[in-house]
Coordinates of C-alpha atoms and ligand atoms in Angstrom, one line a residue:
X17 CA -2.5 -11.8 5.6
X18 CA -0.5 -14.6 4.0
X19 CA 2.9 -14.0 2.6
X20 CA 4.4 -16.5 0.1
X21 CA 7.3 -17.5 2.3
X22 CA 8.6 -17.3 5.9
X23 CA 10.4 -14.1 6.8
X24 CA 8.9 -12.4 3.8
X25 CA 7.7 -8.9 4.0
X26 CA 5.5 -7.0 1.6
X27 CA 7.4 -4.6 -0.7
X28 CA 4.9 -2.6 -2.7
X29 CA 5.6 0.0 -5.3
X30 CA 3.3 2.9 -5.9
X31 CA 4.2 4.3 -9.3
X32 CA 1.7 7.2 -8.9
X33 CA 1.3 9.1 -12.2
X34 CA 4.5 7.9 -13.8
X35 CA 5.5 5.4 -16.5
X36 CA 5.2 4.7 -20.2
X37 CA 4.7 1.5 -22.2
X38 CA 8.4 1.6 -23.1
X39 CA 9.7 2.2 -19.6
X40 CA 7.3 -0.2 -17.9
X41 CA 8.3 -2.9 -20.4
X42 CA 11.9 -2.8 -19.2
X43 CA 11.0 -2.6 -15.6
X44 CA 8.3 -5.4 -15.6
X45 CA 10.3 -7.8 -17.8
X46 CA 13.3 -7.6 -15.5
X47 CA 11.0 -8.0 -12.5
X48 CA 9.3 -11.1 -14.0
X49 CA 12.7 -12.8 -14.5
X50 CA 14.1 -12.6 -11.0
X51 CA 14.4 -15.6 -8.7
X52 CA 11.5 -14.8 -6.5
X53 CA 12.7 -17.0 -3.6
X54 CA 15.5 -14.5 -2.9
X55 CA 13.1 -11.6 -2.6
X56 CA 10.3 -10.5 -0.3
X57 CA 6.8 -10.6 -1.6
X58 CA 6.7 -7.8 -4.2
X59 CA 3.8 -5.9 -5.7
X60 CA 3.4 -2.9 -8.0
X61 CA 0.5 -0.5 -8.2
X62 CA 0.4 1.0 -11.6
X63 CA -1.7 3.7 -13.3
X64 CA -4.9 2.3 -14.8
X65 CA -3.9 2.3 -18.5
X66 CA -0.9 0.0 -17.7
X67 CA -2.9 -2.7 -15.9
X68 CA -3.2 -4.6 -19.2
X69 CA 0.6 -4.5 -19.6
X70 CA 1.2 -5.5 -16.0
X71 CA -1.1 -8.5 -16.5
X72 CA 0.5 -9.5 -19.8
X73 CA 4.0 -9.3 -18.4
X74 CA 3.7 -10.5 -14.8
X75 CA 1.1 -13.2 -15.3
X76 CA 2.5 -16.5 -14.0
X77 CA 5.1 -14.8 -11.8
X78 CA 4.9 -14.4 -8.0
X79 CA 4.7 -10.6 -8.3
X80 CA 1.4 -9.0 -7.4
X81 CA 0.0 -6.0 -9.2
X82 CA -2.8 -3.6 -8.7
X83 CA -4.2 -0.1 -9.0
X84 CA -3.9 3.1 -7.0
X85 CA -7.6 3.7 -6.6
X86 CA -11.1 2.4 -7.5
X87 CA -14.5 3.9 -7.7
X88 CA -16.7 3.8 -4.6
X89 CA -19.5 2.6 -7.0
X90 CA -20.0 -0.8 -8.6
X91 CA -20.9 0.4 -12.1
X92 CA -23.0 2.9 -14.0
X93 CA -23.0 6.6 -15.0
X94 CA -19.8 7.7 -13.3
X95 CA -17.8 9.3 -16.0
X96 CA -14.0 8.8 -15.7
X97 CA -14.2 6.3 -12.9
X98 CA -12.9 2.7 -12.8
X99 CA -14.5 -0.1 -10.9
X100 CA -13.2 -2.9 -8.7
X101 CA -14.7 -5.3 -11.1
X102 CA -12.8 -3.8 -14.1
X103 CA -9.4 -4.0 -12.4
X104 CA -10.2 -7.6 -11.5
X105 CA -10.4 -8.2 -15.2
X106 CA -6.7 -7.5 -15.3
X107 CA -6.0 -10.0 -12.5
X108 CA -5.2 -7.3 -10.0
X109 CA -4.8 -8.5 -6.4
X110 CA -4.0 -5.1 -4.8
X111 CA -5.6 -1.7 -4.7
X112 CA -4.3 1.3 -2.8
X113 CA -7.1 3.1 -1.0
X114 CA -7.1 6.5 0.7
X115 CA -3.6 7.6 -0.2
X116 CA -2.9 11.1 1.2
X117 CA -2.6 12.5 -2.3
X118 CA -6.2 11.4 -3.1
X119 CA -7.4 12.7 0.3
X120 CA -5.8 16.0 -0.6
X121 CA -6.3 16.4 -4.3
X122 CA -9.5 14.5 -4.8
X123 CA -11.0 15.5 -1.4
X124 CA -11.6 11.9 -0.4
X125 CA -13.1 11.6 3.1
X126 CA -13.4 8.7 5.5
X127 CA -16.8 7.7 4.3
X128 CA -15.7 7.5 0.6
X129 CA -12.6 5.6 1.7
X130 CA -14.7 3.2 3.7
X131 CA -17.0 2.5 0.7
X132 CA -13.9 1.8 -1.4
X133 CA -12.5 -0.6 1.1
X134 CA -15.8 -2.5 1.3
X135 CA -16.0 -2.7 -2.5
X136 CA -12.5 -3.9 -2.8
X137 CA -13.1 -6.6 -0.2
X138 CA -16.3 -7.7 -1.9
X139 CA -14.4 -8.1 -5.1
X140 CA -11.6 -10.2 -3.3
X141 CA -9.1 -7.4 -3.8
X142 CA -6.6 -6.6 -1.0
X143 CA -7.0 -3.0 -0.1
X144 CA -3.9 -1.2 1.0
X145 CA -5.4 1.4 3.3
X146 CA -3.2 4.5 3.8
X147 CA -3.3 6.7 6.9
X148 CA -0.9 9.1 8.6
X149 CA -0.6 12.5 10.2
X150 CA 0.6 15.9 9.0
X151 CA 3.6 17.5 10.6
X152 CA 1.4 20.0 12.3
X153 CA -0.6 17.2 14.0
X154 CA 2.6 15.4 15.0
X155 CA 4.1 18.6 16.5
X156 CA 1.0 19.2 18.5
X157 CA 1.2 15.7 20.0
X158 CA -2.0 14.5 18.3
X159 CA -0.8 11.7 16.1
X160 CA -2.4 8.7 17.7
X161 CA -5.7 10.5 18.3
X162 CA -5.8 11.6 14.6
X163 CA -5.0 8.1 13.4
X164 CA -7.7 6.6 15.5
X165 CA -10.1 9.1 13.9
X166 CA -8.9 8.2 10.4
X167 CA -9.4 4.4 11.1
X168 CA -12.5 4.6 13.1
X169 CA -14.9 3.5 10.4
X170 CA -12.5 0.8 9.1
X171 CA -12.3 -0.7 12.6
X172 CA -16.1 -1.3 12.3
X173 CA -15.5 -4.1 9.8
X174 CA -15.7 -7.6 11.2
X175 CA -12.4 -9.3 12.1
X176 CA -12.4 -11.6 9.1
X177 CA -12.6 -8.7 6.7
X178 CA -10.0 -6.7 8.8
X179 CA -7.6 -9.5 8.5
X180 CA -7.7 -9.2 4.7
X181 CA -6.7 -5.5 4.9
X182 CA -3.1 -4.3 4.5
X183 CA -2.6 -1.0 6.4
X184 CA 0.0 1.5 5.4
X185 CA 1.3 4.1 7.8
X186 CA 2.4 7.0 5.7
X187 CA 3.2 10.2 7.7
X188 CA 2.5 13.0 5.2
X189 CA 5.7 14.9 6.1
X190 CA 7.7 11.8 5.2
X191 CA 6.2 11.3 1.7
X192 CA 8.6 12.5 -1.0
X193 CA 10.5 14.6 1.5
X194 CA 13.7 12.5 1.8
X195 CA 13.1 12.2 5.5
X196 CA 11.6 8.9 6.7
X197 CA 10.0 8.6 10.1
X198 CA 12.3 7.4 12.9
X199 CA 12.2 3.9 14.5
X200 CA 10.4 5.3 17.6
X201 CA 7.8 7.1 15.6
X202 CA 7.1 4.1 13.4
X203 CA 7.1 1.6 16.3
X204 CA 4.7 3.7 18.3
X205 CA 2.1 4.0 15.5
X206 CA 2.4 0.4 14.2
X207 CA 2.2 -0.9 17.8
X208 CA -0.8 1.3 18.5
X209 CA -2.8 0.1 15.4
X210 CA -1.8 -3.5 15.9
X211 CA -3.1 -3.4 19.5
X212 CA -6.4 -1.9 18.3
X213 CA -6.7 -4.7 15.8
X214 CA -5.8 -7.5 18.3
X215 CA -8.4 -6.1 20.6
X216 CA -10.9 -6.5 17.8
X217 CA -9.9 -10.1 17.5
X218 CA -7.7 -9.8 14.5
X219 CA -4.7 -12.1 15.0
X220 CA -3.1 -11.7 11.6
X221 CA -2.2 -8.1 10.9
X222 CA -0.2 -6.4 8.2
X223 CA 1.0 -2.8 8.5
X224 CA 3.4 -1.3 6.0
X225 CA 5.5 1.8 6.5
X226 CA 5.7 4.4 3.7
X227 CA 7.5 7.7 3.3
X228 CA 10.9 8.2 1.7
X229 CA 11.8 4.6 1.7
X230 CA 14.9 3.8 -0.4
X231 CA 17.6 1.2 -0.7
X232 CA 19.7 2.9 1.9
X233 CA 17.2 3.0 4.7
X234 CA 15.0 0.0 3.8
X235 CA 16.7 -2.7 5.8
X236 CA 16.7 -0.4 8.9
X237 CA 13.0 0.2 8.3
X238 CA 12.1 -3.4 7.6
X239 CA 13.7 -4.5 10.8
X240 CA 11.6 -2.3 13.1
X241 CA 9.3 -4.4 15.2
X242 CA 5.7 -4.2 13.8
X243 CA 6.8 -3.3 10.3
X244 CA 5.4 -5.9 7.9
X245 CA 6.7 -4.3 4.8
X246 CA 7.0 -1.0 2.9
X247 CA 5.0 1.1 0.5
X248 CA 7.4 2.9 -1.9
X249 CA 6.8 5.9 -4.2
X250 CA 9.8 7.5 -5.8
X251 CA 12.2 4.6 -5.3
X252 CA 9.9 2.1 -6.9
X253 CA 10.3 3.8 -10.3
X254 CA 13.8 2.4 -10.8
X255 CA 14.0 -1.4 -11.1
X256 CA 17.5 -1.8 -9.6
X257 CA 16.5 0.3 -6.6
X258 CA 13.3 -1.6 -6.2
X259 CA 15.1 -4.9 -6.4
X260 CA 17.7 -3.7 -3.9
X261 CA 15.0 -2.9 -1.4
X262 CA 13.2 -6.2 -2.0
X263 CA 16.0 -8.6 -1.7
X264 CA 16.0 -10.7 1.5
X265 CA 19.3 -9.9 3.3
Ligands
LIG323 P1 7.7 8.2 -1.4 O1 6.2 8.0 -1.5 O2 8.4 6.8 -1.2 O3 8.1 8.9 -2.7 O4 8.0 9.1 -0.2 C1 5.5 7.1 -0.7 C2 4.0 7.1 -1.0 O5 3.4 8.1 -1.2 O6 3.4 6.0 -1.0

């Protein structure tokens, strides 16, 4: 996975179901006008209706943008769904796949998630594939086994396709809770997944950490070995907070 400059990490915002034309305009205009050499590689995943606006305002900048989901189908009679092809029309590069909120509220399972990953890769999108354990699973000592199960299908992709995937480790108990995972916990999981990928012949890997990332803990989290960036929910809604996290220190 290529980043635009050396030492750069990926700082990706997931706005979830937040935003308005007015608020987004202020955020995206400010983002467009920063000196991108001073910042890590930034990206923003916005709700579908705002892809047009993101494309209009960020086009020509080094900021990446994308969606938070796509359909597992190419096209056709799937009321309410949005295809990979459609988001490409708005010059998206990124798409979040398998976020825990979709697994929970939309009942997405591994085979749907796998189809979405394949469709995004076929359309030259970068899938940001989310995985992570519940508190119960962690407390029972089953974290790594659970993650292996979650990623089993994904690891069947060939190594060239796997090297185009961004993974995002997001323990469910850390999302929106104010409690990020610890250095040991993050290192263990990232190292485990990286090893699995290396064993499959993938030499270029990218794994983000997500879960209560903010400007106070971001430099600590970004300095953990094996962390190639962060996926940010709540703290990505405020431009100043997002920029503080993204600046190269
Ligand atoms: P959070 O969300 O930063 O608000 O914890 C992270 C995510 O769900 O991607």
